[in-house]
PDB file of C-alpha atoms in Angstrom:
ATOM      1  CA  UNK A  20      75.057  27.681  26.586  1.00  0.00           C
ATOM      2  CA  UNK A  21      74.951  28.108  29.682  1.00  0.00           C
ATOM      3  CA  UNK A  22      73.041  26.801  32.287  1.00  0.00           C
ATOM      4  CA  UNK A  23      70.948  29.912  33.937  1.00  0.00           C
ATOM      5  CA  UNK A  24      70.311  28.807  37.307  1.00  0.00           C
ATOM      6  CA  UNK A  25      69.349  32.335  39.363  1.00  0.00           C
ATOM      7  CA  UNK A  26      66.385  33.119  40.198  1.00  0.00           C
ATOM      8  CA  UNK A  27      63.640  33.016  37.237  1.00  0.00           C
ATOM      9  CA  UNK A  28      62.452  36.539  35.913  1.00  0.00           C
ATOM     10  CA  UNK A  29      59.253  37.688  36.261  1.00  0.00           C
ATOM     11  CA  UNK A  30      56.442  37.829  33.856  1.00  0.00           C
ATOM     12  CA  UNK A  31      56.195  40.260  31.933  1.00  0.00           C
ATOM     13  CA  UNK A  32      53.562  42.903  33.108  1.00  0.00           C
ATOM     14  CA  UNK A  33      50.717  43.105  30.861  1.00  0.00           C
ATOM     15  CA  UNK A  34      49.625  46.149  28.271  1.00  0.00           C
ATOM     16  CA  UNK A  35      47.456  48.728  30.203  1.00  0.00           C
ATOM     17  CA  UNK A  36      44.338  48.327  27.918  1.00  0.00           C
ATOM     18  CA  UNK A  37      45.176  44.718  28.428  1.00  0.00           C
ATOM     19  CA  UNK A  38      44.112  45.165  32.631  1.00  0.00           C
ATOM     20  CA  UNK A  39      40.966  45.916  32.306  1.00  0.00           C
ATOM     21  CA  UNK A  40      37.346  46.207  30.137  1.00  0.00           C
ATOM     22  CA  UNK A  41      36.903  47.783  26.844  1.00  0.00           C
ATOM     23  CA  UNK A  42      34.091  48.469  27.994  1.00  0.00           C
ATOM     24  CA  UNK A  43      32.111  48.155  31.246  1.00  0.00           C
ATOM     25  CA  UNK A  44      28.031  48.804  31.654  1.00  0.00           C
ATOM     26  CA  UNK A  45      26.583  48.628  35.247  1.00  0.00           C
ATOM     27  CA  UNK A  46      23.308  48.605  35.557  1.00  0.00           C
ATOM     28  CA  UNK A  47      20.755  48.099  37.956  1.00  0.00           C
ATOM     29  CA  UNK A  48      17.231  45.236  37.391  1.00  0.00           C
ATOM     30  CA  UNK A  49      13.976  46.588  36.641  1.00  0.00           C
ATOM     31  CA  UNK A  50      11.850  47.333  39.056  1.00  0.00           C
ATOM     32  CA  UNK A  51      10.751  44.708  41.390  1.00  0.00           C
ATOM     33  CA  UNK A  52       7.248  43.019  42.897  1.00  0.00           C
ATOM     34  CA  UNK A  53       8.931  44.142  46.124  1.00  0.00           C
ATOM     35  CA  UNK A  54       9.132  47.678  45.120  1.00  0.00           C
ATOM     36  CA  UNK A  55       5.196  47.636  44.284  1.00  0.00           C
ATOM     37  CA  UNK A  56       4.581  45.737  47.484  1.00  0.00           C
ATOM     38  CA  UNK A  57       6.930  48.911  49.931  1.00  0.00           C
ATOM     39  CA  UNK A  58       5.662  51.658  47.956  1.00  0.00           C
ATOM     40  CA  UNK A  59       1.885  49.866  49.645  1.00  0.00           C
ATOM     41  CA  UNK A  60       2.998  49.551  52.839  1.00  0.00           C
ATOM     42  CA  UNK A  61       4.375  52.784  53.230  1.00  0.00           C
ATOM     43  CA  UNK A  62       1.677  54.808  52.507  1.00  0.00           C
ATOM     44  CA  UNK A  63      -0.767  52.527  54.477  1.00  0.00           C
ATOM     45  CA  UNK A  64       1.862  52.791  57.193  1.00  0.00           C
ATOM     46  CA  UNK A  65       2.988  49.606  58.267  1.00  0.00           C
ATOM     47  CA  UNK A  66       6.080  48.017  59.878  1.00  0.00           C
ATOM     48  CA  UNK A  67       6.590  45.033  57.131  1.00  0.00           C
ATOM     49  CA  UNK A  68       6.138  44.996  54.003  1.00  0.00           C
ATOM     50  CA  UNK A  69       4.318  41.841  53.256  1.00  0.00           C
ATOM     51  CA  UNK A  70       6.086  40.070  50.838  1.00  0.00           C
ATOM     52  CA  UNK A  71       6.336  35.558  52.428  1.00  0.00           C
ATOM     53  CA  UNK A  72       9.873  34.591  50.025  1.00  0.00           C
ATOM     54  CA  UNK A  73      13.159  35.996  50.516  1.00  0.00           C
ATOM     55  CA  UNK A  74      14.507  38.480  49.120  1.00  0.00           C
ATOM     56  CA  UNK A  75      16.500  36.901  46.488  1.00  0.00           C
ATOM     57  CA  UNK A  76      13.358  35.487  45.119  1.00  0.00           C
ATOM     58  CA  UNK A  77      11.502  38.827  44.622  1.00  0.00           C
ATOM     59  CA  UNK A  78      11.128  38.334  40.780  1.00  0.00           C
ATOM     60  CA  UNK A  79      11.000  42.059  38.395  1.00  0.00           C
ATOM     61  CA  UNK A  80       6.834  43.299  38.534  1.00  0.00           C
ATOM     62  CA  UNK A  81       5.226  43.610  35.307  1.00  0.00           C
ATOM     63  CA  UNK A  82       6.689  47.005  34.225  1.00  0.00           C
ATOM     64  CA  UNK A  83      10.399  45.725  35.268  1.00  0.00           C
ATOM     65  CA  UNK A  84       9.976  43.155  32.426  1.00  0.00           C
ATOM     66  CA  UNK A  85       9.086  45.966  30.041  1.00  0.00           C
ATOM     67  CA  UNK A  86      12.518  48.148  30.788  1.00  0.00           C
ATOM     68  CA  UNK A  87      13.966  44.548  30.736  1.00  0.00           C
ATOM     69  CA  UNK A  88      13.229  43.971  27.478  1.00  0.00           C
ATOM     70  CA  UNK A  89      13.333  47.917  26.927  1.00  0.00           C
ATOM     71  CA  UNK A  90      16.762  47.716  27.563  1.00  0.00           C
ATOM     72  CA  UNK A  91      18.094  44.587  25.308  1.00  0.00           C
ATOM     73  CA  UNK A  92      15.789  46.457  22.048  1.00  0.00           C
ATOM     74  CA  UNK A  93      18.128  49.312  22.913  1.00  0.00           C
ATOM     75  CA  UNK A  94      21.128  47.843  22.317  1.00  0.00           C
ATOM     76  CA  UNK A  95      19.596  44.937  19.755  1.00  0.00           C
ATOM     77  CA  UNK A  96      18.866  48.798  16.991  1.00  0.00           C
ATOM     78  CA  UNK A  97      22.657  48.891  17.781  1.00  0.00           C
ATOM     79  CA  UNK A  98      21.390  52.897  19.625  1.00  0.00           C
ATOM     80  CA  UNK A  99      24.567  51.682  21.479  1.00  0.00           C
ATOM     81  CA  UNK A 100      28.356  51.021  19.095  1.00  0.00           C
ATOM     82  CA  UNK A 101      28.393  47.157  19.742  1.00  0.00           C
ATOM     83  CA  UNK A 102      26.469  44.342  22.628  1.00  0.00           C
ATOM     84  CA  UNK A 103      28.264  43.376  25.611  1.00  0.00           C
ATOM     85  CA  UNK A 104      29.913  40.384  25.117  1.00  0.00           C
ATOM     86  CA  UNK A 105      30.469  39.075  28.653  1.00  0.00           C
ATOM     87  CA  UNK A 106      27.188  39.448  31.072  1.00  0.00           C
ATOM     88  CA  UNK A 107      27.195  39.511  34.477  1.00  0.00           C
ATOM     89  CA  UNK A 108      24.109  38.798  36.444  1.00  0.00           C
ATOM     90  CA  UNK A 109      23.321  39.149  40.725  1.00  0.00           C
ATOM     91  CA  UNK A 110      21.447  36.088  41.490  1.00  0.00           C
ATOM     92  CA  UNK A 111      18.622  36.968  42.553  1.00  0.00           C
ATOM     93  CA  UNK A 112      16.119  36.353  40.803  1.00  0.00           C
ATOM     94  CA  UNK A 113      15.296  39.705  39.761  1.00  0.00           C
ATOM     95  CA  UNK A 114      18.431  40.596  38.544  1.00  0.00           C
ATOM     96  CA  UNK A 115      18.735  37.227  36.670  1.00  0.00           C
ATOM     97  CA  UNK A 116      15.730  37.792  34.766  1.00  0.00           C
ATOM     98  CA  UNK A 117      16.660  41.217  33.779  1.00  0.00           C
ATOM     99  CA  UNK A 118      19.228  40.021  31.947  1.00  0.00           C
ATOM    100  CA  UNK A 119      17.385  36.880  30.648  1.00  0.00           C
ATOM    101  CA  UNK A 120      15.069  38.973  28.683  1.00  0.00           C
ATOM    102  CA  UNK A 121      17.918  41.534  28.198  1.00  0.00           C
ATOM    103  CA  UNK A 122      18.887  38.997  26.034  1.00  0.00           C
ATOM    104  CA  UNK A 123      15.614  37.669  24.566  1.00  0.00           C
ATOM    105  CA  UNK A 124      15.655  41.122  23.092  1.00  0.00           C
ATOM    106  CA  UNK A 125      19.050  40.713  20.930  1.00  0.00           C
ATOM    107  CA  UNK A 126      21.038  43.469  23.861  1.00  0.00           C
ATOM    108  CA  UNK A 127      23.705  40.604  23.810  1.00  0.00           C
ATOM    109  CA  UNK A 128      24.271  37.589  21.359  1.00  0.00           C
ATOM    110  CA  UNK A 129      21.530  34.706  21.278  1.00  0.00           C
ATOM    111  CA  UNK A 130      23.813  31.786  22.754  1.00  0.00           C
ATOM    112  CA  UNK A 131      26.107  34.211  24.965  1.00  0.00           C
ATOM    113  CA  UNK A 132      25.029  32.830  28.654  1.00  0.00           C
ATOM    114  CA  UNK A 133      23.673  34.881  31.355  1.00  0.00           C
ATOM    115  CA  UNK A 134      27.270  34.563  34.579  1.00  0.00           C
ATOM    116  CA  UNK A 135      25.400  34.097  38.121  1.00  0.00           C
ATOM    117  CA  UNK A 136      28.462  35.815  40.560  1.00  0.00           C
ATOM    118  CA  UNK A 137      27.355  35.806  44.382  1.00  0.00           C
ATOM    119  CA  UNK A 138      29.459  38.708  45.103  1.00  0.00           C
ATOM    120  CA  UNK A 139      26.971  41.227  43.025  1.00  0.00           C
ATOM    121  CA  UNK A 140      24.313  40.539  45.435  1.00  0.00           C
ATOM    122  CA  UNK A 141      22.198  43.191  47.272  1.00  0.00           C
ATOM    123  CA  UNK A 142      23.621  44.566  50.304  1.00  0.00           C
ATOM    124  CA  UNK A 143      21.871  42.576  53.134  1.00  0.00           C
ATOM    125  CA  UNK A 144      19.830  44.199  55.606  1.00  0.00           C
ATOM    126  CA  UNK A 145      20.030  40.973  58.470  1.00  0.00           C
ATOM    127  CA  UNK A 146      17.943  42.375  61.347  1.00  0.00           C
ATOM    128  CA  UNK A 147      16.219  44.841  59.295  1.00  0.00           C
ATOM    129  CA  UNK A 148      15.314  43.282  55.936  1.00  0.00           C
ATOM    130  CA  UNK A 149      11.563  43.404  54.778  1.00  0.00           C
ATOM    131  CA  UNK A 150      11.154  45.995  57.782  1.00  0.00           C
ATOM    132  CA  UNK A 151       9.552  49.748  56.218  1.00  0.00           C
ATOM    133  CA  UNK A 152      11.429  52.881  57.454  1.00  0.00           C
ATOM    134  CA  UNK A 153       8.334  52.758  60.700  1.00  0.00           C
ATOM    135  CA  UNK A 154       9.065  49.974  60.893  1.00  0.00           C
ATOM    136  CA  UNK A 155      12.771  50.565  61.828  1.00  0.00           C
ATOM    137  CA  UNK A 156      12.181  52.607  63.746  1.00  0.00           C
ATOM    138  CA  UNK A 157       9.659  51.507  65.930  1.00  0.00           C
ATOM    139  CA  UNK A 158      10.952  48.298  66.020  1.00  0.00           C
ATOM    140  CA  UNK A 159      14.301  49.032  65.977  1.00  0.00           C
ATOM    141  CA  UNK A 160      15.311  51.421  67.214  1.00  0.00           C
ATOM    142  CA  UNK A 161      18.190  51.254  68.688  1.00  0.00           C
ATOM    143  CA  UNK A 162      19.211  49.988  65.253  1.00  0.00           C
ATOM    144  CA  UNK A 163      17.959  53.220  64.000  1.00  0.00           C
ATOM    145  CA  UNK A 164      20.440  55.053  66.637  1.00  0.00           C
ATOM    146  CA  UNK A 165      23.168  53.508  65.352  1.00  0.00           C
ATOM    147  CA  UNK A 166      22.533  53.878  61.704  1.00  0.00           C
ATOM    148  CA  UNK A 167      22.443  57.951  62.944  1.00  0.00           C
ATOM    149  CA  UNK A 168      25.813  57.798  64.454  1.00  0.00           C
ATOM    150  CA  UNK A 169      27.555  55.373  62.290  1.00  0.00           C
ATOM    151  CA  UNK A 170      25.813  56.954  59.271  1.00  0.00           C
ATOM    152  CA  UNK A 171      24.583  54.750  56.158  1.00  0.00           C
ATOM    153  CA  UNK A 172      28.677  54.109  55.465  1.00  0.00           C
ATOM    154  CA  UNK A 173      29.724  51.815  57.959  1.00  0.00           C
ATOM    155  CA  UNK A 174      26.749  51.008  59.953  1.00  0.00           C
ATOM    156  CA  UNK A 175      26.593  47.214  59.770  1.00  0.00           C
ATOM    157  CA  UNK A 176      23.144  45.710  61.003  1.00  0.00           C
ATOM    158  CA  UNK A 177      22.928  42.547  62.420  1.00  0.00           C
ATOM    159  CA  UNK A 178      23.202  39.659  60.459  1.00  0.00           C
ATOM    160  CA  UNK A 179      23.431  41.896  57.864  1.00  0.00           C
ATOM    161  CA  UNK A 180      25.844  44.453  55.429  1.00  0.00           C
ATOM    162  CA  UNK A 181      27.669  48.034  55.792  1.00  0.00           C
ATOM    163  CA  UNK A 182      28.512  49.486  51.742  1.00  0.00           C
ATOM    164  CA  UNK A 183      31.681  48.960  53.295  1.00  0.00           C
ATOM    165  CA  UNK A 184      31.443  45.151  53.301  1.00  0.00           C
ATOM    166  CA  UNK A 185      29.745  45.367  50.216  1.00  0.00           C
ATOM    167  CA  UNK A 186      32.348  47.332  48.439  1.00  0.00           C
ATOM    168  CA  UNK A 187      34.757  44.730  49.725  1.00  0.00           C
ATOM    169  CA  UNK A 188      33.426  42.393  48.254  1.00  0.00           C
ATOM    170  CA  UNK A 189      32.694  43.961  44.727  1.00  0.00           C
ATOM    171  CA  UNK A 190      36.866  44.716  44.661  1.00  0.00           C
ATOM    172  CA  UNK A 191      36.925  41.040  44.435  1.00  0.00           C
ATOM    173  CA  UNK A 192      34.734  41.119  42.060  1.00  0.00           C
ATOM    174  CA  UNK A 193      36.862  43.862  39.903  1.00  0.00           C
ATOM    175  CA  UNK A 194      39.975  41.239  40.192  1.00  0.00           C
ATOM    176  CA  UNK A 195      38.323  39.090  38.681  1.00  0.00           C
ATOM    177  CA  UNK A 196      36.492  41.447  35.971  1.00  0.00           C
ATOM    178  CA  UNK A 197      40.331  42.644  34.409  1.00  0.00           C
ATOM    179  CA  UNK A 198      41.623  38.960  35.207  1.00  0.00           C
ATOM    180  CA  UNK A 199      38.785  36.876  32.892  1.00  0.00           C
ATOM    181  CA  UNK A 200      37.674  39.786  30.392  1.00  0.00           C
ATOM    182  CA  UNK A 201      40.583  41.857  29.765  1.00  0.00           C
ATOM    183  CA  UNK A 202      39.347  43.894  26.300  1.00  0.00           C
ATOM    184  CA  UNK A 203      36.283  43.026  25.686  1.00  0.00           C
ATOM    185  CA  UNK A 204      32.305  44.340  26.112  1.00  0.00           C
ATOM    186  CA  UNK A 205      30.589  43.752  29.613  1.00  0.00           C
ATOM    187  CA  UNK A 206      27.706  44.067  30.945  1.00  0.00           C
ATOM    188  CA  UNK A 207      26.637  43.966  34.984  1.00  0.00           C
ATOM    189  CA  UNK A 208      23.410  43.548  35.827  1.00  0.00           C
ATOM    190  CA  UNK A 209      22.458  44.141  39.789  1.00  0.00           C
ATOM    191  CA  UNK A 210      21.551  46.122  42.216  1.00  0.00           C
ATOM    192  CA  UNK A 211      21.395  50.105  43.608  1.00  0.00           C
ATOM    193  CA  UNK A 212      24.038  50.132  46.477  1.00  0.00           C
ATOM    194  CA  UNK A 213      26.130  47.796  43.814  1.00  0.00           C
ATOM    195  CA  UNK A 214      25.868  50.132  41.551  1.00  0.00           C
ATOM    196  CA  UNK A 215      27.111  53.297  43.542  1.00  0.00           C
ATOM    197  CA  UNK A 216      30.068  50.896  45.258  1.00  0.00           C
ATOM    198  CA  UNK A 217      31.436  50.171  42.096  1.00  0.00           C
ATOM    199  CA  UNK A 218      31.293  54.298  41.356  1.00  0.00           C
ATOM    200  CA  UNK A 219      33.179  54.432  44.293  1.00  0.00           C
ATOM    201  CA  UNK A 220      35.776  51.836  43.644  1.00  0.00           C
ATOM    202  CA  UNK A 221      36.132  52.984  39.859  1.00  0.00           C
ATOM    203  CA  UNK A 222      36.853  56.627  41.066  1.00  0.00           C
ATOM    204  CA  UNK A 223      38.176  56.368  43.987  1.00  0.00           C
ATOM    205  CA  UNK A 224      35.927  57.821  45.624  1.00  0.00           C
ATOM    206  CA  UNK A 225      35.728  58.821  49.549  1.00  0.00           C
ATOM    207  CA  UNK A 226      32.423  58.770  51.520  1.00  0.00           C
ATOM    208  CA  UNK A 227      31.399  61.924  51.817  1.00  0.00           C
ATOM    209  CA  UNK A 228      31.148  62.064  47.126  1.00  0.00           C
ATOM    210  CA  UNK A 229      29.726  58.205  47.091  1.00  0.00           C
ATOM    211  CA  UNK A 230      26.589  59.651  49.459  1.00  0.00           C
ATOM    212  CA  UNK A 231      26.634  62.921  48.048  1.00  0.00           C
ATOM    213  CA  UNK A 232      25.898  61.112  44.206  1.00  0.00           C
ATOM    214  CA  UNK A 233      23.229  58.765  46.458  1.00  0.00           C
ATOM    215  CA  UNK A 234      21.738  62.244  47.884  1.00  0.00           C
ATOM    216  CA  UNK A 235      21.016  62.954  44.684  1.00  0.00           C
ATOM    217  CA  UNK A 236      18.212  60.323  43.862  1.00  0.00           C
ATOM    218  CA  UNK A 237      17.948  56.730  43.511  1.00  0.00           C
ATOM    219  CA  UNK A 238      19.389  54.844  40.177  1.00  0.00           C
ATOM    220  CA  UNK A 239      17.104  54.076  38.085  1.00  0.00           C
ATOM    221  CA  UNK A 240      15.199  50.338  37.193  1.00  0.00           C
ATOM    222  CA  UNK A 241      17.175  49.110  33.825  1.00  0.00           C
ATOM    223  CA  UNK A 242      19.516  52.770  34.374  1.00  0.00           C
ATOM    224  CA  UNK A 243      23.230  52.555  32.385  1.00  0.00           C
ATOM    225  CA  UNK A 244      25.978  53.377  33.671  1.00  0.00           C
ATOM    226  CA  UNK A 245      29.092  53.024  31.255  1.00  0.00           C
ATOM    227  CA  UNK A 246      33.025  52.886  31.806  1.00  0.00           C
ATOM    228  CA  UNK A 247      35.743  53.094  29.033  1.00  0.00           C
ATOM    229  CA  UNK A 248      38.893  52.007  29.001  1.00  0.00           C
ATOM    230  CA  UNK A 249      41.269  55.052  28.808  1.00  0.00           C
ATOM    231  CA  UNK A 250      44.821  55.003  27.984  1.00  0.00           C
ATOM    232  CA  UNK A 251      47.005  58.411  29.712  1.00  0.00           C
ATOM    233  CA  UNK A 252      49.382  59.393  28.086  1.00  0.00           C
ATOM    234  CA  UNK A 253      51.941  58.521  30.100  1.00  0.00           C
ATOM    235  CA  UNK A 254      51.345  54.627  28.777  1.00  0.00           C
ATOM    236  CA  UNK A 255      49.376  53.532  31.803  1.00  0.00           C
ATOM    237  CA  UNK A 256      45.004  53.330  31.699  1.00  0.00           C
ATOM    238  CA  UNK A 257      41.992  53.044  33.747  1.00  0.00           C
ATOM    239  CA  UNK A 258      38.915  53.179  33.359  1.00  0.00           C
ATOM    240  CA  UNK A 259      36.591  56.179  33.196  1.00  0.00           C
ATOM    241  CA  UNK A 260      33.164  56.914  33.359  1.00  0.00           C
ATOM    242  CA  UNK A 261      31.062  58.317  30.442  1.00  0.00           C
ATOM    243  CA  UNK A 262      27.458  58.880  31.542  1.00  0.00           C
ATOM    244  CA  UNK A 263      25.860  58.055  34.623  1.00  0.00           C
ATOM    245  CA  UNK A 264      22.246  56.761  35.625  1.00  0.00           C
ATOM    246  CA  UNK A 265      21.080  56.487  31.430  1.00  0.00           C
ATOM    247  CA  UNK A 266      17.716  56.455  31.346  1.00  0.00           C
ATOM    248  CA  UNK A 267      17.361  56.563  27.736  1.00  0.00           C
ATOM    249  CA  UNK A 268      15.739  53.448  26.372  1.00  0.00           C
ATOM    250  CA  UNK A 269      12.861  53.107  28.254  1.00  0.00           C
ATOM    251  CA  UNK A 270      12.382  56.458  27.478  1.00  0.00           C
ATOM    252  CA  UNK A 271      12.933  55.571  23.612  1.00  0.00           C
ATOM    253  CA  UNK A 272      10.373  52.534  23.768  1.00  0.00           C
ATOM    254  CA  UNK A 273       8.278  54.965  25.820  1.00  0.00           C
ATOM    255  CA  UNK A 274       8.034  52.843  28.924  1.00  0.00           C
ATOM    256  CA  UNK A 275       7.474  53.793  32.397  1.00  0.00           C
ATOM    257  CA  UNK A 276      10.493  54.991  34.489  1.00  0.00           C
ATOM    258  CA  UNK A 277      11.139  54.403  37.851  1.00  0.00           C
ATOM    259  CA  UNK A 278      13.884  54.644  40.727  1.00  0.00           C
ATOM    260  CA  UNK A 279      12.568  53.354  43.874  1.00  0.00           C
ATOM    261  CA  UNK A 280      15.136  52.033  46.326  1.00  0.00           C
ATOM    262  CA  UNK A 281      15.570  48.475  46.330  1.00  0.00           C
ATOM    263  CA  UNK A 282      13.142  46.577  47.914  1.00  0.00           C
ATOM    264  CA  UNK A 283      12.122  44.659  50.372  1.00  0.00           C
ATOM    265  CA  UNK A 284      13.364  47.323  52.750  1.00  0.00           C
ATOM    266  CA  UNK A 285      12.458  51.145  52.182  1.00  0.00           C
ATOM    267  CA  UNK A 286      15.326  52.378  54.494  1.00  0.00           C
ATOM    268  CA  UNK A 287      18.199  50.643  52.291  1.00  0.00           C
ATOM    269  CA  UNK A 288      21.992  50.387  52.410  1.00  0.00           C
TER     270      UNK A 288
END
């Protein structure tokens, strides 16, 4: 037998169907206590939202808990053609609670772990954290002007992130999903800007298009965005958008639908 002395052949390329989840659901967390506090501060014209803890620690409101449970019951009652077998969550309390309540109501198997991934965290607002729109205008006029000039996609407040920064970490997140969860049914529980930035990446959008989608309205709390793997005629495949911002679980459960900007900051992203 002749001994092979040349370079080793490259590993075979996995088939396209093995590169992405079979289904990917992206869900925004339920209404948070921060949403309620922000609305109150805005009504009073206050510059700051009166919360004494970190944004990461803001829990769900009572209504937010009901929304998360309604979402879980929707999946448990077989309104979908299957339940997620991978559950990924932002580390923020409101997202983790949403995932846990979803699981408690049978949205996935009871022993399915809630896998925390820090790359799914909320966009960081830095120096603007905790300010209402009025507060940004009055207390940080220079940043308000920078945001007007640069636009929300590229503006990075000191100590915070731009949408581009969020997109950068989410590209890495999707690489992990494709590597470890190919062919599976994956649910991500995160935040409004994360939902939009994932659309930007998966659908190959540009700044103009994703901001146009953003202007159409806020992502609903516990609203469902769904992608399904679609095999193309050339043998390759991709994730195709099946639906966006669907609130049917809340409507079916007679639970109020909310779509406020993600607190702590009124002027999100």
